[in-house]
């Protein structure tokens, strides 16, 4: 019987041993393609036939492009499992994967990303509410705090943090924000059990917008959450609100955020993600009241290692048992 093949899309930097150990049960292959056209051709030429599972990184989109309907239709029929090494899987059209004649089951990496992402989230909340960026920027220009000095920031203590999306990262953030004396309210598609919410108050979406001193976006990007924060939502927020995003850029209408910052409606913002990465809206780059981090939410040795190990364990389980450890929720019943 021929051995199953596993396709690597992107790099494995840390969990090499676990990856190479898969050699015992499968042939590990990579793509020769350097762009989407070449990758599609490779699929059409049958070069990837026999691939049962694929492991992909966020960065591999530079080679394959989005895993959209077009790509799903040319991926080898043998491909049954796609292990994504990341929490957010908005690059993958899960619906197209489910609808294919031979469906492709998709897994992501939950939990392993929570601490590191919530850490960056707290860094951005503190940095934005205290408005550290203005002074930090002036200092590097040889102007100490700037002339005039920036307006005073605010303390997190006693402020209301509204978390939109109370999944693993949101709940982790809640714990950390409470250590800074913040009061946490949240909105989620479904209200959490008291066990899970541990005292965070559930509010409607509009209440979250109206009551929060700081709004943190911690929800996945999909067709329901695209531009969930735009001009009408900014209008409903408190004057001088702080907005922080470590989820995906496109959950906010970036142009509307720039306007809200310019008008002073939004006091400051902390952003780790952008609508068109790596392109940054010039209105954000040019505004010293915005803390900018180039998508480094999970950028730590420990977390990248844990993410790779998790995604590899999905591949191993797929090969050994025909199931995934962390299938995406949309496919729970597939
Ligand atoms: O952005 C990071 C992730 O989705 O894991």
Short mmCIF file of N, CA and C in Angstrom, two decimals, residues 150-315:
data_model
loop_
_atom_site.label_atom_id
_atom_site.label_comp_id
_atom_site.label_asym_id
_atom_site.label_seq_id
_atom_site.Cartn_x
_atom_site.Cartn_y
_atom_site.Cartn_z
N UNK A 150 2.79 66.10 24.96
CA UNK A 150 1.46 65.54 24.63
C UNK A 150 0.49 65.73 25.79
N UNK A 151 -0.83 65.70 25.48
CA UNK A 151 -1.79 65.78 26.59
C UNK A 151 -1.62 64.58 27.52
N UNK A 152 -1.99 64.76 28.78
CA UNK A 152 -1.89 63.65 29.73
C UNK A 152 -2.75 62.48 29.27
N UNK A 153 -2.26 61.27 29.51
CA UNK A 153 -3.07 60.08 29.24
C UNK A 153 -4.01 59.82 30.41
N UNK A 154 -4.55 58.62 30.45
CA UNK A 154 -5.49 58.24 31.53
C UNK A 154 -5.02 56.95 32.17
N UNK A 155 -5.47 56.73 33.41
CA UNK A 155 -5.15 55.49 34.11
C UNK A 155 -6.16 54.41 33.73
N UNK A 156 -5.71 53.15 33.62
CA UNK A 156 -6.67 52.07 33.35
C UNK A 156 -7.58 51.80 34.57
N UNK A 157 -7.08 52.06 35.77
CA UNK A 157 -7.83 51.75 36.98
C UNK A 157 -9.23 52.36 36.94
N UNK A 158 -10.24 51.55 37.18
CA UNK A 158 -11.62 52.05 37.26
C UNK A 158 -12.28 52.26 35.91
N UNK A 159 -11.55 52.07 34.80
CA UNK A 159 -12.15 52.28 33.47
C UNK A 159 -12.89 51.00 33.03
N UNK A 160 -13.88 51.21 32.17
CA UNK A 160 -14.66 50.07 31.67
C UNK A 160 -14.01 49.56 30.38
N UNK A 161 -13.63 48.29 30.40
CA UNK A 161 -13.09 47.64 29.20
C UNK A 161 -14.20 46.81 28.58
N UNK A 162 -14.57 47.12 27.34
CA UNK A 162 -15.59 46.35 26.63
C UNK A 162 -14.89 45.39 25.68
N UNK A 163 -15.08 44.10 25.93
CA UNK A 163 -14.45 43.09 25.08
C UNK A 163 -15.49 42.57 24.09
N UNK A 164 -15.21 42.77 22.82
CA UNK A 164 -16.11 42.26 21.77
C UNK A 164 -15.53 40.94 21.27
N UNK A 165 -16.16 39.84 21.67
CA UNK A 165 -15.64 38.51 21.33
C UNK A 165 -14.97 37.91 22.54
N UNK A 166 -15.73 37.08 23.27
CA UNK A 166 -15.21 36.56 24.54
C UNK A 166 -14.81 35.10 24.38
N UNK A 167 -13.89 34.85 23.45
CA UNK A 167 -13.34 33.50 23.29
C UNK A 167 -12.13 33.37 24.21
N UNK A 168 -11.22 32.47 23.83
CA UNK A 168 -10.05 32.22 24.67
C UNK A 168 -9.22 33.47 24.92
N UNK A 169 -8.98 34.26 23.87
CA UNK A 169 -8.15 35.46 24.02
C UNK A 169 -8.90 36.50 24.86
N UNK A 170 -10.19 36.68 24.57
CA UNK A 170 -10.99 37.66 25.32
C UNK A 170 -11.02 37.33 26.80
N UNK A 171 -11.18 36.05 27.13
CA UNK A 171 -11.26 35.67 28.55
C UNK A 171 -9.90 35.84 29.24
N UNK A 172 -8.84 35.54 28.50
CA UNK A 172 -7.49 35.71 29.04
C UNK A 172 -7.23 37.21 29.28
N UNK A 173 -7.66 38.02 28.33
CA UNK A 173 -7.49 39.47 28.45
C UNK A 173 -8.25 40.01 29.67
N UNK A 174 -9.44 39.49 29.88
CA UNK A 174 -10.26 39.93 31.03
C UNK A 174 -9.47 39.80 32.34
N UNK A 175 -8.87 38.60 32.50
CA UNK A 175 -8.10 38.33 33.72
C UNK A 175 -6.96 39.35 33.88
N UNK A 176 -6.28 39.60 32.77
CA UNK A 176 -5.13 40.51 32.84
C UNK A 176 -5.58 41.95 33.09
N UNK A 177 -6.68 42.35 32.44
CA UNK A 177 -7.16 43.73 32.57
C UNK A 177 -7.62 43.98 34.00
N UNK A 178 -8.19 42.95 34.63
CA UNK A 178 -8.66 43.13 36.01
C UNK A 178 -7.48 43.38 36.96
N UNK A 179 -6.32 42.83 36.60
CA UNK A 179 -5.13 43.09 37.44
C UNK A 179 -4.75 44.57 37.38
N UNK A 180 -5.19 45.25 36.33
CA UNK A 180 -4.94 46.70 36.20
C UNK A 180 -6.12 47.52 36.74
N UNK A 181 -7.08 46.84 37.38
CA UNK A 181 -8.20 47.56 37.99
C UNK A 181 -9.30 47.93 37.02
N UNK A 182 -9.33 47.32 35.84
CA UNK A 182 -10.39 47.65 34.88
C UNK A 182 -11.64 46.82 35.18
N UNK A 183 -12.81 47.40 34.85
CA UNK A 183 -14.07 46.66 35.01
C UNK A 183 -14.44 46.13 33.63
N UNK A 184 -14.68 44.83 33.53
CA UNK A 184 -14.87 44.23 32.20
C UNK A 184 -16.34 43.94 31.90
N UNK A 185 -16.78 44.44 30.75
CA UNK A 185 -18.07 44.04 30.19
C UNK A 185 -17.78 43.37 28.85
N UNK A 186 -18.71 42.56 28.36
CA UNK A 186 -18.41 41.90 27.08
C UNK A 186 -19.66 41.70 26.27
N UNK A 187 -19.44 41.56 24.96
CA UNK A 187 -20.51 41.11 24.08
C UNK A 187 -19.98 39.97 23.23
N UNK A 188 -20.83 39.01 23.02
CA UNK A 188 -20.47 37.79 22.32
C UNK A 188 -21.72 37.31 21.60
N UNK A 189 -21.56 36.46 20.57
CA UNK A 189 -22.75 35.92 19.91
C UNK A 189 -23.67 35.25 20.95
N UNK A 190 -23.05 34.52 21.86
CA UNK A 190 -23.82 33.86 22.92
C UNK A 190 -23.28 34.29 24.27
N UNK A 191 -24.21 34.49 25.22
CA UNK A 191 -23.77 34.82 26.58
C UNK A 191 -23.05 33.60 27.17
N UNK A 192 -21.97 33.85 27.88
CA UNK A 192 -21.21 32.74 28.47
C UNK A 192 -21.86 32.30 29.77
N UNK A 193 -21.59 31.07 30.17
CA UNK A 193 -22.04 30.59 31.49
C UNK A 193 -21.27 31.41 32.53
N UNK A 194 -21.82 31.45 33.73
CA UNK A 194 -21.17 32.24 34.80
C UNK A 194 -19.75 31.72 35.06
N UNK A 195 -19.59 30.41 34.93
CA UNK A 195 -18.28 29.79 35.10
C UNK A 195 -17.24 30.36 34.16
N UNK A 196 -17.67 30.58 32.92
CA UNK A 196 -16.76 31.08 31.87
C UNK A 196 -16.60 32.59 31.96
N UNK A 197 -17.66 33.29 32.32
CA UNK A 197 -17.61 34.76 32.33
C UNK A 197 -16.90 35.29 33.57
N UNK A 198 -16.86 34.48 34.60
CA UNK A 198 -16.26 34.85 35.90
C UNK A 198 -16.45 36.34 36.24
N UNK A 199 -17.71 36.73 36.25
CA UNK A 199 -18.01 38.07 36.75
C UNK A 199 -18.06 39.16 35.69
N UNK A 200 -17.62 38.88 34.45
CA UNK A 200 -17.72 39.92 33.41
C UNK A 200 -19.20 40.08 33.06
N UNK A 201 -19.64 41.32 32.93
CA UNK A 201 -21.06 41.57 32.67
C UNK A 201 -21.36 41.45 31.18
N UNK A 202 -22.40 40.66 30.86
CA UNK A 202 -22.81 40.52 29.45
C UNK A 202 -23.69 41.70 29.07
N UNK A 203 -23.38 42.35 27.96
CA UNK A 203 -24.18 43.51 27.50
C UNK A 203 -24.49 43.33 26.02
N UNK A 204 -25.46 44.10 25.53
CA UNK A 204 -25.75 44.05 24.09
C UNK A 204 -24.60 44.76 23.36
N UNK A 205 -24.57 44.58 22.04
CA UNK A 205 -23.54 45.22 21.22
C UNK A 205 -23.59 46.74 21.40
N UNK A 206 -24.80 47.30 21.34
CA UNK A 206 -24.93 48.76 21.46
C UNK A 206 -24.53 49.25 22.86
N UNK A 207 -24.86 48.45 23.88
CA UNK A 207 -24.45 48.84 25.24
C UNK A 207 -22.93 48.83 25.36
N UNK A 208 -22.31 47.84 24.74
CA UNK A 208 -20.84 47.77 24.78
C UNK A 208 -20.24 49.03 24.17
N UNK A 209 -20.82 49.44 23.02
CA UNK A 209 -20.30 50.63 22.35
C UNK A 209 -20.49 51.87 23.25
N UNK A 210 -21.64 51.96 23.89
CA UNK A 210 -21.98 53.17 24.65
C UNK A 210 -21.29 53.25 26.01
N UNK A 211 -20.99 52.09 26.61
CA UNK A 211 -20.51 52.11 28.00
C UNK A 211 -19.00 52.01 28.16
N UNK A 212 -18.30 51.59 27.10
CA UNK A 212 -16.87 51.28 27.26
C UNK A 212 -15.99 52.52 27.20
N UNK A 213 -14.99 52.55 28.10
CA UNK A 213 -13.92 53.56 27.98
C UNK A 213 -12.86 53.04 27.02
N UNK A 214 -12.68 51.73 27.01
CA UNK A 214 -11.74 51.09 26.08
C UNK A 214 -12.51 49.96 25.40
N UNK A 215 -12.43 49.88 24.08
CA UNK A 215 -13.08 48.78 23.36
C UNK A 215 -11.99 47.90 22.74
N UNK A 216 -12.05 46.62 23.06
CA UNK A 216 -11.07 45.68 22.53
C UNK A 216 -11.75 44.68 21.60
N UNK A 217 -11.18 44.52 20.42
CA UNK A 217 -11.76 43.60 19.43
C UNK A 217 -11.05 42.26 19.50
N UNK A 218 -11.80 41.25 19.84
CA UNK A 218 -11.22 39.91 20.04
C UNK A 218 -12.06 38.84 19.37
N UNK A 219 -12.63 39.19 18.23
CA UNK A 219 -13.52 38.25 17.54
C UNK A 219 -12.91 37.86 16.20
N UNK A 220 -13.26 36.67 15.69
CA UNK A 220 -12.68 36.26 14.40
C UNK A 220 -13.24 37.09 13.25
N UNK A 221 -12.47 37.18 12.18
CA UNK A 221 -12.96 37.85 10.96
C UNK A 221 -13.72 36.84 10.12
N UNK A 222 -14.95 37.16 9.78
CA UNK A 222 -15.71 36.37 8.81
C UNK A 222 -16.74 37.31 8.18
N UNK A 223 -17.64 36.76 7.36
CA UNK A 223 -18.51 37.69 6.64
C UNK A 223 -19.47 38.43 7.59
N UNK A 224 -19.70 37.90 8.76
CA UNK A 224 -20.57 38.59 9.73
C UNK A 224 -19.84 39.66 10.53
N UNK A 225 -18.52 39.56 10.62
CA UNK A 225 -17.79 40.50 11.47
C UNK A 225 -16.99 41.52 10.66
N UNK A 226 -16.98 41.38 9.33
CA UNK A 226 -16.27 42.33 8.47
C UNK A 226 -16.81 43.74 8.74
N UNK A 227 -15.93 44.68 9.06
CA UNK A 227 -16.31 46.09 9.35
C UNK A 227 -17.40 46.19 10.41
N UNK A 228 -17.34 45.33 11.40
CA UNK A 228 -18.37 45.37 12.45
C UNK A 228 -18.29 46.70 13.21
N UNK A 229 -17.09 47.30 13.19
CA UNK A 229 -16.94 48.65 13.74
C UNK A 229 -16.67 49.61 12.58
N UNK A 230 -17.64 50.48 12.34
CA UNK A 230 -17.51 51.49 11.28
C UNK A 230 -18.07 52.81 11.81
N UNK A 231 -18.34 53.73 10.91
CA UNK A 231 -18.78 55.08 11.32
C UNK A 231 -19.99 55.05 12.26
N UNK A 232 -21.07 54.29 11.94
CA UNK A 232 -22.23 54.30 12.84
C UNK A 232 -21.87 53.81 14.25
N UNK A 233 -20.94 52.86 14.32
CA UNK A 233 -20.55 52.32 15.64
C UNK A 233 -19.69 53.34 16.39
N UNK A 234 -18.75 54.00 15.68
CA UNK A 234 -17.95 55.03 16.36
C UNK A 234 -18.87 56.12 16.93
N UNK A 235 -19.92 56.46 16.16
CA UNK A 235 -20.85 57.50 16.62
C UNK A 235 -21.52 57.13 17.94
N UNK A 236 -21.68 55.82 18.18
CA UNK A 236 -22.37 55.39 19.40
C UNK A 236 -21.41 55.29 20.60
N UNK A 237 -20.11 55.47 20.35
CA UNK A 237 -19.13 55.30 21.44
C UNK A 237 -19.02 56.59 22.27
N UNK A 238 -18.43 56.45 23.46
CA UNK A 238 -18.15 57.62 24.30
C UNK A 238 -17.14 58.53 23.59
N UNK A 239 -17.22 59.81 23.84
CA UNK A 239 -16.17 60.71 23.34
C UNK A 239 -14.87 60.35 24.07
N UNK A 240 -13.78 60.28 23.33
CA UNK A 240 -12.49 60.00 23.96
C UNK A 240 -12.24 58.52 24.23
N UNK A 241 -13.00 57.66 23.56
CA UNK A 241 -12.83 56.22 23.73
C UNK A 241 -11.45 55.77 23.20
N UNK A 242 -10.96 54.66 23.74
CA UNK A 242 -9.71 54.06 23.26
C UNK A 242 -10.09 52.76 22.55
N UNK A 243 -9.51 52.52 21.37
CA UNK A 243 -9.88 51.33 20.59
C UNK A 243 -8.63 50.48 20.36
N UNK A 244 -8.75 49.19 20.65
CA UNK A 244 -7.60 48.29 20.52
C UNK A 244 -8.01 47.07 19.69
N UNK A 245 -7.15 46.69 18.76
CA UNK A 245 -7.48 45.55 17.89
C UNK A 245 -6.28 44.61 17.74
N UNK A 246 -6.44 43.38 18.23
CA UNK A 246 -5.43 42.34 17.99
C UNK A 246 -6.05 41.18 17.22
N UNK A 247 -7.26 41.39 16.66
CA UNK A 247 -7.98 40.28 16.01
C UNK A 247 -7.59 40.21 14.52
N UNK A 248 -8.30 40.92 13.69
CA UNK A 248 -7.96 41.07 12.28
C UNK A 248 -8.32 42.50 11.89
N UNK A 249 -7.50 43.08 11.01
CA UNK A 249 -7.70 44.48 10.65
C UNK A 249 -9.11 44.77 10.16
N UNK A 250 -9.64 43.88 9.33
CA UNK A 250 -10.89 44.18 8.62
C UNK A 250 -12.13 44.09 9.50
N UNK A 251 -11.99 43.78 10.79
CA UNK A 251 -13.18 43.89 11.65
C UNK A 251 -13.49 45.37 11.90
N UNK A 252 -12.50 46.24 11.65
CA UNK A 252 -12.74 47.68 11.75
C UNK A 252 -12.66 48.28 10.35
N UNK A 253 -13.54 49.23 10.05
CA UNK A 253 -13.41 50.03 8.84
C UNK A 253 -12.29 51.04 9.14
N UNK A 254 -11.09 50.76 8.61
CA UNK A 254 -9.91 51.54 8.96
C UNK A 254 -10.07 53.03 8.62
N UNK A 255 -10.70 53.30 7.49
CA UNK A 255 -10.88 54.70 7.09
C UNK A 255 -11.76 55.42 8.12
N UNK A 256 -12.79 54.72 8.62
CA UNK A 256 -13.66 55.32 9.64
C UNK A 256 -12.91 55.54 10.95
N UNK A 257 -11.99 54.62 11.26
CA UNK A 257 -11.17 54.79 12.47
C UNK A 257 -10.28 56.03 12.34
N UNK A 258 -9.67 56.19 11.17
CA UNK A 258 -8.80 57.35 10.95
C UNK A 258 -9.61 58.64 11.16
N UNK A 259 -10.83 58.67 10.63
CA UNK A 259 -11.69 59.87 10.80
C UNK A 259 -12.02 60.10 12.26
N UNK A 260 -12.33 59.00 12.96
CA UNK A 260 -12.71 59.13 14.38
C UNK A 260 -11.52 59.58 15.22
N UNK A 261 -10.32 59.17 14.82
CA UNK A 261 -9.12 59.64 15.52
C UNK A 261 -8.88 61.11 15.22
N UNK A 262 -9.04 61.47 13.96
CA UNK A 262 -8.80 62.86 13.56
C UNK A 262 -9.77 63.82 14.24
N UNK A 263 -11.01 63.36 14.42
CA UNK A 263 -12.01 64.25 15.02
C UNK A 263 -11.89 64.29 16.54
N UNK A 264 -11.10 63.38 17.11
CA UNK A 264 -10.95 63.34 18.57
C UNK A 264 -11.99 62.45 19.23
N UNK A 265 -12.94 61.93 18.45
CA UNK A 265 -13.92 61.00 19.01
C UNK A 265 -13.19 59.83 19.69
N UNK A 266 -12.19 59.30 18.97
CA UNK A 266 -11.32 58.28 19.54
C UNK A 266 -10.06 58.97 20.05
N UNK A 267 -9.78 58.81 21.34
CA UNK A 267 -8.61 59.46 21.95
C UNK A 267 -7.32 58.85 21.43
N UNK A 268 -7.28 57.55 21.42
CA UNK A 268 -6.08 56.85 20.95
C UNK A 268 -6.45 55.43 20.56
N UNK A 269 -5.54 54.78 19.83
CA UNK A 269 -5.80 53.40 19.40
C UNK A 269 -4.53 52.58 19.53
N UNK A 270 -4.72 51.28 19.70
CA UNK A 270 -3.60 50.35 19.73
C UNK A 270 -3.90 49.23 18.75
N UNK A 271 -3.06 49.09 17.73
CA UNK A 271 -3.38 48.15 16.65
C UNK A 271 -2.24 47.18 16.39
N UNK A 272 -2.57 45.90 16.32
CA UNK A 272 -1.60 44.87 15.97
C UNK A 272 -1.90 44.32 14.58
N UNK A 273 -3.08 44.66 14.06
CA UNK A 273 -3.54 44.08 12.79
C UNK A 273 -4.16 45.17 11.93
N UNK A 274 -4.12 44.96 10.61
CA UNK A 274 -4.48 46.02 9.66
C UNK A 274 -5.26 45.42 8.50
N UNK A 275 -6.03 46.28 7.85
CA UNK A 275 -6.91 45.77 6.80
C UNK A 275 -6.15 45.17 5.63
N UNK A 276 -5.03 45.80 5.26
CA UNK A 276 -4.30 45.31 4.08
C UNK A 276 -2.84 45.06 4.40
N UNK A 277 -2.59 44.22 5.39
CA UNK A 277 -1.20 43.96 5.80
C UNK A 277 -0.39 43.52 4.60
N UNK A 278 0.85 43.96 4.44
CA UNK A 278 1.59 44.83 5.35
C UNK A 278 1.40 46.34 5.07
N UNK A 279 0.37 46.69 4.30
CA UNK A 279 0.15 48.12 4.03
C UNK A 279 -0.58 48.73 5.22
N UNK A 280 -0.13 49.91 5.65
CA UNK A 280 -0.80 50.57 6.77
C UNK A 280 -1.40 51.87 6.27
N UNK A 281 -2.62 52.13 6.64
CA UNK A 281 -3.30 53.35 6.24
C UNK A 281 -2.44 54.57 6.65
N UNK A 282 -2.16 55.48 5.70
CA UNK A 282 -1.30 56.64 6.04
C UNK A 282 -1.87 57.47 7.19
N UNK A 283 -3.17 57.46 7.34
CA UNK A 283 -3.80 58.20 8.44
C UNK A 283 -3.50 57.59 9.80
N UNK A 284 -3.14 56.33 9.83
CA UNK A 284 -2.72 55.70 11.08
C UNK A 284 -1.24 55.94 11.32
N UNK A 285 -0.46 55.76 10.24
CA UNK A 285 0.99 55.98 10.34
C UNK A 285 1.30 57.39 10.79
N UNK A 286 0.52 58.34 10.29
CA UNK A 286 0.80 59.76 10.55
C UNK A 286 0.23 60.26 11.86
N UNK A 287 -0.50 59.43 12.58
CA UNK A 287 -1.15 59.89 13.81
C UNK A 287 -0.39 59.38 15.03
N UNK A 288 0.26 60.27 15.78
CA UNK A 288 1.06 59.80 16.93
C UNK A 288 0.23 59.21 18.06
N UNK A 289 -1.09 59.40 18.01
CA UNK A 289 -1.94 58.83 19.06
C UNK A 289 -2.26 57.36 18.82
N UNK A 290 -1.61 56.76 17.84
CA UNK A 290 -1.87 55.35 17.54
C UNK A 290 -0.61 54.53 17.83
N UNK A 291 -0.77 53.50 18.65
CA UNK A 291 0.32 52.54 18.87
C UNK A 291 0.22 51.50 17.76
N UNK A 292 1.29 51.27 17.05
CA UNK A 292 1.26 50.33 15.92
C UNK A 292 2.23 49.18 16.17
N UNK A 293 1.75 47.98 16.06
CA UNK A 293 2.61 46.78 16.17
C UNK A 293 2.36 45.95 14.91
N UNK A 294 3.43 45.51 14.23
CA UNK A 294 3.23 44.78 12.96
C UNK A 294 2.83 43.31 13.15
N UNK A 295 1.59 43.06 13.51
CA UNK A 295 1.03 41.72 13.68
C UNK A 295 2.01 40.80 14.42
N UNK A 296 2.21 41.10 15.69
CA UNK A 296 3.15 40.31 16.51
C UNK A 296 2.46 39.68 17.72
N UNK A 297 1.14 39.49 17.60
CA UNK A 297 0.37 38.96 18.73
C UNK A 297 0.93 37.66 19.28
N UNK A 298 1.36 36.78 18.40
CA UNK A 298 1.87 35.48 18.87
C UNK A 298 3.39 35.39 18.72
N UNK A 299 4.04 36.55 18.53
CA UNK A 299 5.45 36.56 18.17
C UNK A 299 6.35 36.30 19.38
N UNK A 300 6.34 35.08 19.85
CA UNK A 300 7.28 34.72 20.92
C UNK A 300 7.73 33.28 20.63
N UNK A 301 8.92 32.98 21.08
CA UNK A 301 9.49 31.66 20.84
C UNK A 301 8.56 30.57 21.39
N UNK A 302 8.13 30.76 22.64
CA UNK A 302 7.31 29.73 23.30
C UNK A 302 5.99 29.52 22.55
N UNK A 303 5.36 30.63 22.19
CA UNK A 303 4.04 30.50 21.58
C UNK A 303 4.16 29.94 20.16
N UNK A 304 5.12 30.41 19.38
CA UNK A 304 5.27 29.85 18.02
C UNK A 304 5.57 28.35 18.09
N UNK A 305 6.39 27.96 19.06
CA UNK A 305 6.70 26.53 19.20
C UNK A 305 5.43 25.76 19.54
N UNK A 306 4.66 26.27 20.50
CA UNK A 306 3.42 25.58 20.91
C UNK A 306 2.43 25.51 19.75
N UNK A 307 2.37 26.57 18.96
CA UNK A 307 1.43 26.58 17.81
C UNK A 307 1.83 25.51 16.79
N UNK A 308 3.14 25.45 16.49
CA UNK A 308 3.59 24.45 15.51
C UNK A 308 3.32 23.04 16.02
N UNK A 309 3.63 22.82 17.30
CA UNK A 309 3.40 21.48 17.87
C UNK A 309 1.92 21.12 17.76
N UNK A 310 1.06 22.09 18.04
CA UNK A 310 -0.39 21.83 18.00
C UNK A 310 -0.84 21.47 16.58
N UNK A 311 -0.38 22.26 15.62
CA UNK A 311 -0.81 22.02 14.24
C UNK A 311 -0.27 20.68 13.74
N UNK A 312 0.95 20.34 14.14
CA UNK A 312 1.52 19.05 13.73
C UNK A 312 0.72 17.91 14.36
N UNK A 313 0.29 18.12 15.61
CA UNK A 313 -0.48 17.04 16.26
C UNK A 313 -1.82 16.84 15.55
N UNK A 314 -2.33 17.90 14.93
CA UNK A 314 -3.55 17.73 14.12
C UNK A 314 -3.26 16.84 12.90
N UNK A 315 -2.10 17.07 12.28
CA UNK A 315 -1.73 16.25 11.11
C UNK A 315 -1.56 14.80 11.55
#
